[in-house]
XYZ file of C-alpha atoms in Angstrom:
647
model
C 0.000 0.000 0.000
C 2.884 2.332 0.723
C 4.068 1.967 -2.873
C 0.655 2.876 -4.270
C 0.473 5.968 -2.073
C 3.975 6.962 -3.179
C 2.871 6.956 -6.817
C -0.194 9.111 -6.231
C 0.257 12.503 -7.913
C 0.035 15.663 -5.873
C -3.212 17.329 -6.826
C -3.511 21.078 -6.801
C -6.774 22.893 -6.549
C -7.732 24.278 -9.958
C -9.912 27.254 -10.662
C -13.445 26.401 -11.742
C -15.184 28.281 -14.559
C -17.187 30.087 -11.892
C -13.958 31.219 -10.213
C -12.533 32.297 -13.574
C -15.643 34.378 -14.241
C -15.354 35.854 -10.753
C -11.703 36.640 -11.372
C -12.507 38.451 -14.611
C -15.325 40.406 -12.944
C -13.102 41.285 -9.998
C -10.261 42.356 -12.298
C -12.561 44.603 -14.331
C -13.513 46.309 -11.080
C -10.028 47.763 -10.691
C -9.972 49.002 -14.282
C -12.418 51.792 -13.463
C -11.264 52.104 -9.863
C -7.655 52.851 -10.862
C -8.793 55.173 -13.642
C -10.831 57.088 -11.068
C -7.800 57.311 -8.754
C -5.669 58.582 -11.635
C -8.244 61.235 -12.508
C -8.448 62.359 -8.878
C -4.769 62.179 -7.887
C -3.086 63.286 -11.125
C -5.369 65.026 -13.625
C -7.648 66.849 -11.240
C -4.866 69.233 -10.266
C -4.063 69.694 -13.989
C -7.686 70.717 -14.564
C -7.600 73.032 -11.535
C -4.538 74.888 -12.777
C -5.550 75.067 -16.438
C -9.310 75.129 -16.940
C -11.332 75.153 -13.741
C -11.235 78.925 -13.264
C -11.539 80.003 -16.860
C -13.246 83.377 -16.849
C -12.363 84.111 -13.208
C -10.101 87.065 -12.369
C -6.451 85.868 -12.204
C -5.945 87.064 -8.607
C -9.003 85.141 -7.377
C -8.142 82.117 -9.558
C -4.657 81.870 -8.063
C -6.109 82.248 -4.578
C -8.506 79.353 -5.209
C -5.756 77.226 -6.770
C -3.726 77.809 -3.609
C -6.698 76.778 -1.484
C -7.235 73.529 -3.407
C -3.521 72.767 -3.301
C -3.659 73.301 0.467
C -6.281 70.546 0.778
C -3.290 68.253 1.250
C -3.666 68.905 4.986
C -7.289 67.780 4.964
C -6.490 64.673 2.931
C -3.756 63.721 5.402
C -6.316 64.021 8.198
C -8.503 61.540 6.317
C -5.792 58.915 6.832
C -6.938 58.807 10.453
C -10.487 58.154 9.255
C -9.558 55.101 7.180
C -9.757 52.586 10.069
C -13.219 53.970 10.879
C -14.268 53.439 7.274
C -12.876 49.916 7.469
C -15.019 49.255 10.529
C -18.084 50.614 8.719
C -17.500 48.158 5.878
C -16.737 45.312 8.295
C -19.932 45.929 10.263
C -22.154 46.079 7.190
C -24.683 43.255 6.995
C -26.925 42.982 3.915
C -28.343 40.192 1.788
C -25.671 41.076 -0.800
C -22.802 40.872 1.693
C -20.667 43.559 3.314
C -18.401 44.626 0.440
C -20.506 44.736 -2.714
C -22.992 47.367 -1.474
C -20.127 49.774 -0.807
C -18.683 49.064 -4.251
C -21.895 50.328 -5.836
C -22.741 53.082 -3.339
C -19.168 54.379 -3.123
C -18.550 54.398 -6.873
C -21.867 56.075 -7.743
C -21.576 58.854 -5.142
C -17.872 59.525 -5.766
C -18.399 59.493 -9.560
C -21.286 61.954 -9.373
C -19.212 64.249 -7.141
C -16.237 63.914 -9.503
C -18.403 65.226 -12.341
C -19.759 68.058 -10.181
C -16.250 69.137 -9.176
C -14.941 68.893 -12.756
C -17.840 71.114 -13.778
C -16.337 73.809 -11.559
C -19.434 73.340 -9.373
C -21.421 74.727 -12.289
C -19.457 77.984 -12.456
C -20.044 78.942 -8.825
C -16.615 80.602 -8.588
C -17.726 83.244 -11.093
C -20.720 84.108 -8.898
C -19.279 83.913 -5.366
C -15.751 82.612 -4.933
C -16.011 82.393 -1.124
C -19.132 80.231 -1.347
C -17.366 78.182 -4.012
C -14.418 77.556 -1.663
C -16.709 76.379 1.163
C -18.809 74.104 -1.049
C -15.740 72.724 -2.803
C -14.022 71.681 0.447
C -17.178 69.915 1.646
C -17.773 68.104 -1.655
C -14.129 67.085 -2.024
C -14.003 65.551 1.446
C -17.230 63.624 0.817
C -15.873 62.431 -2.538
C -12.611 61.264 -0.980
C -14.431 59.434 1.821
C -16.697 57.524 -0.569
C -13.737 56.747 -2.833
C -11.981 55.318 0.232
C -15.047 53.199 1.036
C -14.906 51.824 -2.497
C -11.177 51.147 -2.171
C -11.502 49.382 1.195
C -14.419 47.249 0.027
C -12.723 46.328 -3.273
C -9.502 44.898 -1.860
C -11.332 43.563 1.194
C -13.259 41.260 -1.129
C -10.188 39.175 -2.023
C -10.438 36.760 0.940
C -14.233 36.945 0.801
C -14.631 35.620 -2.740
C -12.228 32.689 -2.351
C -10.974 30.470 0.452
C -7.990 29.231 -1.564
C -4.780 31.248 -1.317
C -3.783 30.257 -4.857
C -7.066 31.583 -6.239
C -6.779 34.741 -4.136
C -3.324 35.320 -5.562
C -4.728 35.089 -9.077
C -7.574 37.486 -8.261
C -5.103 39.968 -6.796
C -2.844 39.672 -9.840
C -5.808 40.261 -12.165
C -6.805 43.336 -10.171
C -3.253 44.697 -10.302
C -3.008 44.000 -14.037
C -6.239 45.794 -14.942
C -5.300 48.556 -12.514
C -2.177 49.172 -14.601
C -4.353 49.455 -17.700
C -6.752 51.846 -15.949
C -3.983 54.075 -14.577
C -1.705 54.201 -17.625
C -4.552 54.050 -20.137
C -5.808 57.309 -18.704
C -2.518 58.934 -19.649
C -3.008 57.877 -23.250
C -6.597 59.127 -23.606
C -6.746 62.256 -21.433
C -5.456 64.697 -24.064
C -7.466 63.273 -27.006
C -10.681 63.261 -24.916
C -10.275 66.762 -23.459
C -9.180 68.198 -26.820
C -11.966 66.534 -28.829
C -14.819 67.577 -26.559
C -13.414 71.088 -26.185
C -13.318 71.336 -29.982
C -16.918 70.073 -30.238
C -18.032 72.787 -27.792
C -15.842 75.720 -28.845
C -14.150 74.870 -32.140
C -10.727 75.271 -30.479
C -8.046 72.562 -30.442
C -7.120 72.871 -26.768
C -7.950 71.353 -23.363
C -10.790 73.531 -22.104
C -13.305 73.184 -19.245
C -15.799 71.447 -21.545
C -13.265 68.773 -22.410
C -12.329 68.201 -18.783
C -16.003 67.829 -17.849
C -16.455 65.208 -20.571
C -13.320 63.453 -19.303
C -14.781 63.293 -15.779
C -18.117 61.980 -17.088
C -16.366 59.186 -19.013
C -14.183 58.240 -16.035
C -17.214 58.254 -13.731
C -19.219 56.013 -16.067
C -16.317 53.556 -16.396
C -15.885 53.504 -12.602
C -19.571 52.737 -12.006
C -19.691 50.036 -14.705
C -16.559 48.447 -13.232
C -18.118 48.433 -9.761
C -21.247 46.786 -11.173
C -19.075 44.024 -12.655
C -17.797 43.333 -9.147
C -21.256 43.536 -7.592
C -22.972 41.202 -10.062
C -20.028 39.044 -11.121
C -18.687 37.966 -7.724
C -20.175 36.320 -4.653
C -18.992 36.723 -1.070
C -18.444 33.397 0.674
C -19.598 32.741 4.225
C -16.956 30.967 6.266
C -15.529 30.763 9.753
C -12.928 33.490 9.383
C -15.490 36.019 8.196
C -17.972 35.096 10.893
C -15.405 35.062 13.686
C -13.392 38.213 12.885
C -14.249 40.795 15.543
C -11.016 42.653 16.173
C -10.703 45.872 14.145
C -7.555 47.690 13.181
C -7.275 51.141 14.743
C -4.948 53.917 13.743
C -3.226 53.529 17.108
C -2.679 49.847 16.440
C -1.175 50.606 13.039
C 1.295 53.156 14.372
C 2.205 51.013 17.383
C 2.873 48.128 15.028
C 5.231 50.314 13.019
C 7.023 51.732 16.044
C 7.626 48.328 17.605
C 8.809 46.776 14.336
C 11.791 48.743 13.046
C 11.941 46.797 9.779
C 8.372 47.709 8.848
C 9.279 51.287 9.762
C 12.334 51.388 7.489
C 10.599 49.575 4.622
C 7.700 52.023 4.945
C 10.034 55.017 4.892
C 11.849 53.704 1.832
C 8.555 53.132 0.038
C 7.281 56.563 1.098
C 10.246 58.276 -0.592
C 9.864 56.123 -3.713
C 6.114 56.645 -3.955
C 6.397 60.403 -3.436
C 8.879 60.607 -6.327
C 6.838 58.324 -8.589
C 3.414 59.898 -8.052
C 4.737 63.468 -8.215
C 6.550 62.788 -11.471
C 3.436 61.277 -13.026
C 1.615 64.434 -11.978
C 4.075 66.812 -13.671
C 4.537 64.921 -16.944
C 1.524 66.647 -18.488
C 3.047 70.035 -17.673
C 6.333 68.856 -19.192
C 4.706 67.960 -22.502
C 2.418 71.011 -22.597
C 4.576 73.852 -21.296
C 8.201 72.731 -21.790
C 8.113 70.605 -24.933
C 5.058 72.403 -26.310
C 3.451 69.179 -27.559
C 0.516 68.260 -25.307
C -0.837 66.023 -28.065
C 2.186 63.736 -27.596
C 1.422 63.151 -23.906
C -0.122 59.763 -24.743
C 3.434 58.500 -25.251
C 4.038 58.628 -21.485
C 1.079 56.328 -20.860
C 2.020 53.977 -23.693
C 5.580 53.597 -22.390
C 4.388 52.995 -18.818
C 1.856 50.387 -19.973
C 4.345 48.449 -22.116
C 7.057 48.481 -19.448
C 4.503 47.461 -16.812
C 3.431 44.472 -18.905
C 7.067 43.397 -19.195
C 8.342 43.991 -15.662
C 5.374 42.511 -13.746
C 5.805 38.930 -15.035
C 9.588 39.360 -15.108
C 9.889 39.945 -11.369
C 9.141 36.381 -10.172
C 11.696 35.056 -12.677
C 14.460 37.495 -11.715
C 13.761 37.116 -7.983
C 14.770 33.446 -8.201
C 18.339 34.492 -9.052
C 18.666 38.070 -7.807
C 17.999 39.147 -4.172
C 15.073 41.533 -3.911
C 17.179 44.291 -2.320
C 19.367 44.185 -5.422
C 16.304 44.349 -7.658
C 15.030 47.312 -5.651
C 18.433 49.013 -5.950
C 18.550 48.389 -9.707
C 15.079 49.878 -10.049
C 15.997 52.955 -8.013
C 19.233 53.441 -9.955
C 17.160 53.234 -13.133
C 14.801 55.879 -11.727
C 17.714 58.125 -10.715
C 19.208 57.841 -14.208
C 15.783 58.698 -15.643
C 15.692 61.941 -13.644
C 19.150 62.881 -14.897
C 17.911 62.333 -18.457
C 14.771 64.395 -17.786
C 16.956 67.243 -16.525
C 19.384 67.283 -19.475
C 16.904 66.305 -22.216
C 15.200 69.689 -22.344
C 12.861 69.316 -25.368
C 14.516 66.230 -26.917
C 11.575 63.810 -27.204
C 13.770 60.796 -27.984
C 15.790 61.262 -24.803
C 12.599 61.782 -22.813
C 11.187 58.480 -24.073
C 14.387 56.733 -22.969
C 13.992 58.422 -19.598
C 10.362 57.260 -19.359
C 11.436 53.679 -20.069
C 14.039 53.802 -17.299
C 11.613 55.550 -14.940
C 9.058 52.745 -15.199
C 11.537 49.877 -14.747
C 10.966 49.460 -11.046
C 10.100 46.639 -8.677
C 9.666 48.840 -5.620
C 6.017 48.033 -4.965
C 6.477 44.246 -5.090
C 9.656 44.393 -3.014
C 7.880 46.546 -0.425
C 4.961 44.127 -0.070
C 7.278 41.128 0.290
C 9.582 42.901 2.735
C 6.640 43.976 4.897
C 5.280 40.437 4.816
C 8.611 39.031 5.966
C 8.766 41.675 8.685
C 5.747 39.989 10.274
C 7.912 37.073 11.439
C 10.644 39.527 12.399
C 8.176 41.329 14.657
C 6.880 38.055 16.059
C 10.391 36.972 16.999
C 11.373 40.378 18.382
C 8.158 41.474 20.088
C 6.030 38.335 20.329
C 3.360 39.934 18.117
C 2.710 39.172 14.447
C 0.883 42.465 13.720
C -0.491 41.144 10.443
C -3.036 43.971 10.205
C -0.155 46.437 9.899
C 0.819 44.984 6.533
C -2.717 45.485 5.245
C -2.991 49.035 6.581
C 0.427 50.643 6.112
C 0.859 50.633 2.347
C -2.590 52.084 1.535
C -1.888 54.723 4.184
C 1.434 55.574 2.547
C -0.242 55.759 -0.864
C -2.758 58.237 0.501
C -0.053 60.348 2.106
C 2.013 60.495 -1.087
C -1.093 61.134 -3.189
C -2.001 64.078 -0.980
C 1.525 65.507 -0.966
C 1.948 65.042 -4.725
C -1.259 66.992 -5.369
C 0.106 69.810 -3.238
C 3.525 69.713 -4.910
C 2.126 69.621 -8.459
C -0.262 72.468 -7.709
C 2.560 74.527 -6.217
C 4.762 73.844 -9.247
C 2.033 75.038 -11.603
C 1.568 78.234 -9.586
C 5.204 79.267 -9.145
C 6.194 78.261 -12.703
C 3.329 80.227 -14.249
C 1.709 77.130 -15.777
C -1.882 78.063 -14.993
C -4.940 79.393 -16.788
C -4.534 79.944 -20.526
C -0.717 79.952 -20.468
C 1.067 78.041 -23.248
C 4.620 76.921 -23.964
C 5.217 80.228 -25.763
C 4.612 82.076 -22.502
C 7.292 80.170 -20.606
C 10.475 82.073 -19.754
C 13.852 80.547 -18.937
C 13.108 81.316 -15.295
C 9.778 79.452 -15.499
C 11.460 76.393 -17.011
C 14.243 76.437 -14.412
C 11.698 76.656 -11.573
C 9.740 73.770 -13.091
C 12.818 71.546 -13.424
C 13.968 72.350 -9.914
C 10.701 71.271 -8.284
C 9.526 68.660 -10.812
C 12.777 66.697 -11.177
C 15.382 67.662 -8.570
C 12.998 67.175 -5.631
C 11.801 63.710 -6.775
C 15.415 62.836 -7.605
C 16.338 63.525 -3.990
C 13.448 61.291 -2.849
C 14.585 58.480 -5.160
C 18.129 58.700 -3.744
C 16.833 58.697 -0.161
C 14.695 55.631 -0.926
C 17.752 53.823 -2.263
C 19.835 54.757 0.788
C 17.145 53.625 3.244
C 16.718 50.234 1.579
C 20.464 49.740 1.185
C 21.561 50.595 4.719
C 18.502 50.208 6.956
C 16.378 47.392 5.541
C 17.996 44.164 6.743
C 15.068 41.805 6.209
C 16.524 39.934 3.206
C 15.411 36.499 2.008
C 18.304 34.848 3.822
C 17.667 36.810 7.012
C 13.990 35.923 6.907
C 14.824 32.219 6.575
C 17.055 32.467 9.653
C 14.308 34.297 11.577
C 11.718 31.666 10.711
C 14.012 28.836 11.770
C 14.822 30.601 15.055
C 11.153 31.279 15.656
C 10.440 27.649 14.826
C 12.886 26.487 17.490
C 11.378 28.830 20.073
C 7.899 27.631 19.260
C 9.034 24.020 19.665
C 10.417 24.668 23.133
C 7.432 26.774 24.179
C 9.337 30.077 24.316
C 7.296 31.866 21.675
C 3.727 30.639 21.563
C 1.796 32.636 18.996
C -1.480 32.716 20.887
C -1.734 32.488 24.640
C -4.398 30.033 25.747
C -5.540 29.920 29.354
C -4.737 26.460 30.702
C -7.753 24.359 31.482
C -8.425 23.466 35.111
C -9.021 19.817 34.177
C -6.651 17.241 32.752
C -7.473 16.809 29.062
C -6.488 14.238 26.464
C -6.358 14.880 22.723
C -5.861 12.260 20.044
C -3.526 13.456 17.315
C -4.130 11.915 13.912
C -1.324 11.532 11.405
C -1.431 14.644 9.173
C 0.324 12.802 6.332
C 0.929 9.227 5.268
C 4.426 7.823 5.610
C 7.100 6.608 8.011
C 6.844 7.872 11.629
C 9.915 9.263 13.374
C 10.725 10.644 16.809
C 11.740 14.326 16.839
C 15.186 13.355 18.072
C 15.676 11.317 14.884
C 15.134 14.352 12.634
C 18.643 15.733 12.296
C 20.033 18.539 10.186
C 23.094 20.773 9.988
C 21.340 23.285 12.238
C 20.080 20.595 14.636
C 22.695 17.758 14.572
C 21.291 16.299 17.790
C 17.723 16.180 16.498
C 14.758 18.483 16.899
C 13.763 19.720 20.376
C 10.284 19.769 21.864
C 7.373 17.391 22.260
C 5.801 15.855 19.167
C 6.587 13.556 16.262
C 7.632 13.563 12.619
C 6.584 11.624 9.525
C 8.616 11.104 6.376
C 5.778 11.500 3.863
C 4.878 9.123 1.085
C 2.784 11.706 -0.768
C 2.304 15.468 -0.838
C -0.992 15.930 0.979
C -1.392 17.297 4.504
C -4.599 16.933 6.524
C -5.962 18.357 9.785
C -4.795 16.205 12.754
C -7.878 17.054 14.856
C -10.882 19.368 15.082
C -9.598 22.875 15.714
C -8.861 26.385 14.443
C -6.043 27.539 12.164
C -4.192 30.230 14.103
C -1.612 31.384 11.582
C 0.408 30.506 8.510
C 3.948 31.705 7.891
C 4.236 33.795 4.736
C 6.363 31.000 3.273
C 3.366 28.621 3.645
C 5.490 25.714 4.916
C 4.407 26.159 8.543
C 0.984 26.509 10.103
C -0.307 26.787 13.641
C -3.488 25.025 14.721
C -5.149 24.818 18.149
C -7.470 21.943 19.048
C -11.014 22.456 20.277
C -9.824 21.775 23.827
C -6.838 24.170 23.628
C -3.808 22.118 22.538
C -1.572 24.430 20.488
C 0.179 22.615 17.671
C 2.596 23.509 14.873
C 2.911 21.523 11.641
C 6.124 22.160 9.754
C 6.633 20.754 6.238
C 10.272 20.068 5.445
C 13.658 21.139 6.755
C 15.071 24.213 5.056
C 11.893 24.647 2.990
C 11.542 28.198 4.280
C 13.996 29.083 1.503
C 11.467 28.018 -1.135
C 9.424 31.082 -0.097
C 6.098 29.363 -0.736
C 6.979 27.723 -4.056
C 5.392 24.292 -4.327
C 2.917 24.852 -1.470
C -0.843 25.284 -1.948
C -3.105 25.895 1.051
C -6.831 25.147 1.258
C -7.892 27.184 4.274
C -7.796 30.673 5.744
C -6.140 31.774 8.954
C -8.827 31.706 11.633
C -10.855 28.993 9.910
C -12.394 26.144 11.922
C -11.354 22.792 10.431
C -12.228 19.197 11.157
C -10.017 16.136 11.511
C -9.154 14.805 8.060
C -9.789 18.072 6.160
C -7.234 18.665 3.400
C -5.140 21.638 4.522
C -2.256 21.723 2.076
C -0.509 20.073 -0.844
C 3.259 20.318 -1.269
C 5.579 19.398 -4.116
C 7.918 16.737 -2.728
C 9.932 16.597 -5.950
C 10.601 20.338 -5.846
C 11.627 20.120 -2.181
C 14.099 17.312 -2.880
C 15.423 18.848 -6.105
C 16.117 22.037 -4.146
C 18.234 20.053 -1.693
C 15.850 20.040 1.279
C 14.278 17.344 3.449
C 10.520 16.826 3.016
C 9.915 15.413 6.518
C 6.691 16.694 8.163
C 7.139 17.713 11.803
C 4.289 18.071 14.318
C 5.006 19.548 17.760
C 3.240 21.367 20.593
C 4.065 24.995 21.385
C 3.324 24.743 25.117
C 5.304 21.647 26.133
C 5.098 22.677 29.786
C 1.376 21.905 29.733
C 1.903 18.380 28.397
C 1.909 15.853 31.264
C 2.060 12.671 29.189
C 2.083 11.508 25.593
C 2.059 8.090 23.972
C 2.958 7.240 20.393
C 0.591 4.999 18.483
C 2.233 3.900 15.271
C 4.047 1.104 13.468
C 6.605 1.357 10.678
C 4.051 2.978 8.358
C 1.088 5.202 9.093
C -1.745 6.486 6.917
C -3.136 9.975 7.321
C -6.142 9.931 9.614
C -4.749 7.098 11.740
C -3.993 7.764 15.388
C -0.388 8.899 15.782
C -0.199 10.155 19.384
C -2.361 10.712 22.442
C -1.454 13.822 24.441
C -2.522 14.514 28.013
C -2.205 18.136 29.095
C -3.484 20.559 31.679
């Protein structure tokens, strides 16, 4: 029988047609969502400085432009509101779920307000500029809040529409892919749309208020249609993790998580500098083409270059990361960005050089490296502080994006004001002083941010792949000896006995018989090991999944009567960084004995030079009063492997 089991192929959960349709619908949701963000964070300030106050006295127009640019302070304050918005979404209970209603409500309200604002609030500034300022601030805050509700509900749907981590990864990738199209596609169509509709209304080939209003209407319609795809094309699943989740992330919790975890802090700072440079530069490119080069009609090139490079670099990253450390990839990307800024500075009006600079500017892996580094910093924080702080990873990057989006709006608006790139000004009106001021703020300032980002990641971020593997192994050893239990469970007053079923089929071993270079005397702790005969891992008892390491090879599960247990697949498999592992549960999910939890590729493990032995041990050995093994030379999953008595 052992031979037959050995020959059984490892099965991996495949996406059904229903899941594929859900993935497509979910991906289309971010097409309009990202386009909306691009319109709000990049092109809104262009409209404000060029067409919003057409017909308003220059002194009043500049005063209002300064006011809108100063909204950066208000938008930063909204960062504090984000956890409250998250709680609103989390506490929503409707027949359609908690996320989909906010997709529809948030997109409709924010899209309508986007159109109203791009209309110049129907010319109110020409009638009463003070009233305009008051109404504008109120409408803009409401718009930003409902956009945030849409954003929170969109990405919050990922674990709600699928229980499988592989499927969730695909959904996330689809959302990111279509988001790239929405963001960069906007760059390609903004000038043709604004010019065409301005010409239809006025007969002039320029970007006037009429064109910008049409642009906002189109973006709003696309955003609403995209949200409807999500609402009608996906279904929220009801499972244990969603029913049991009660703890909410607060702004205090986020900041405390950062302060106590220096690696998350440094990674965040490095990303903040990068993001500020990237978003600001995207905001000033239109001004570069319109006022410096004098060819606003060629602005689509910037979007085309970004889209093509994005399509190439996104799938290239997982290939390169197998051979090149991520810090090196980050450094190469930042050096490419720095070189791009140098080209922007010296290119002047040379379009060929600018295209080369745009190519270099968009060759960057910063976002992916940041996510992975923050994920690895979870184990770092657990080892250092005894707290995983997983919610920090979900909250920090969106917070940083909002901060940089707010600052970039302020910077771009300030550049337009001081460089004289407002109202009906054209390239012919630009003086050498105007151009110098533009270059100083549009390129030298982001260049400094790009350099700072590189320095922070080079000298302060120490959470490399190798370091993370060492942390996980050290944490593993502490968990085995009971020094670092992930979740404290109050000991029961009675003596309890739990039967542990074999999680895999194969040859049983004592922990002391599992030896490696790091543990030549065998593994410590209380438990057992099995050298597997196939690549399937099942739940050893009824219980709750407490956590999974980001590398997927280790999971924590606590039995219904409180026995904390760790299951570790392989020795040295942390270095595979999740490759070859597929999980079939969510952290926090209630599982039953015999449920399939994971499949793992034994061939990949062995070909990579690692041991595929499956280790099961208890994280509170001090509570264990007795344990008896119950196996022969071979054991099948689901058979009794050990009885543990604990208090």
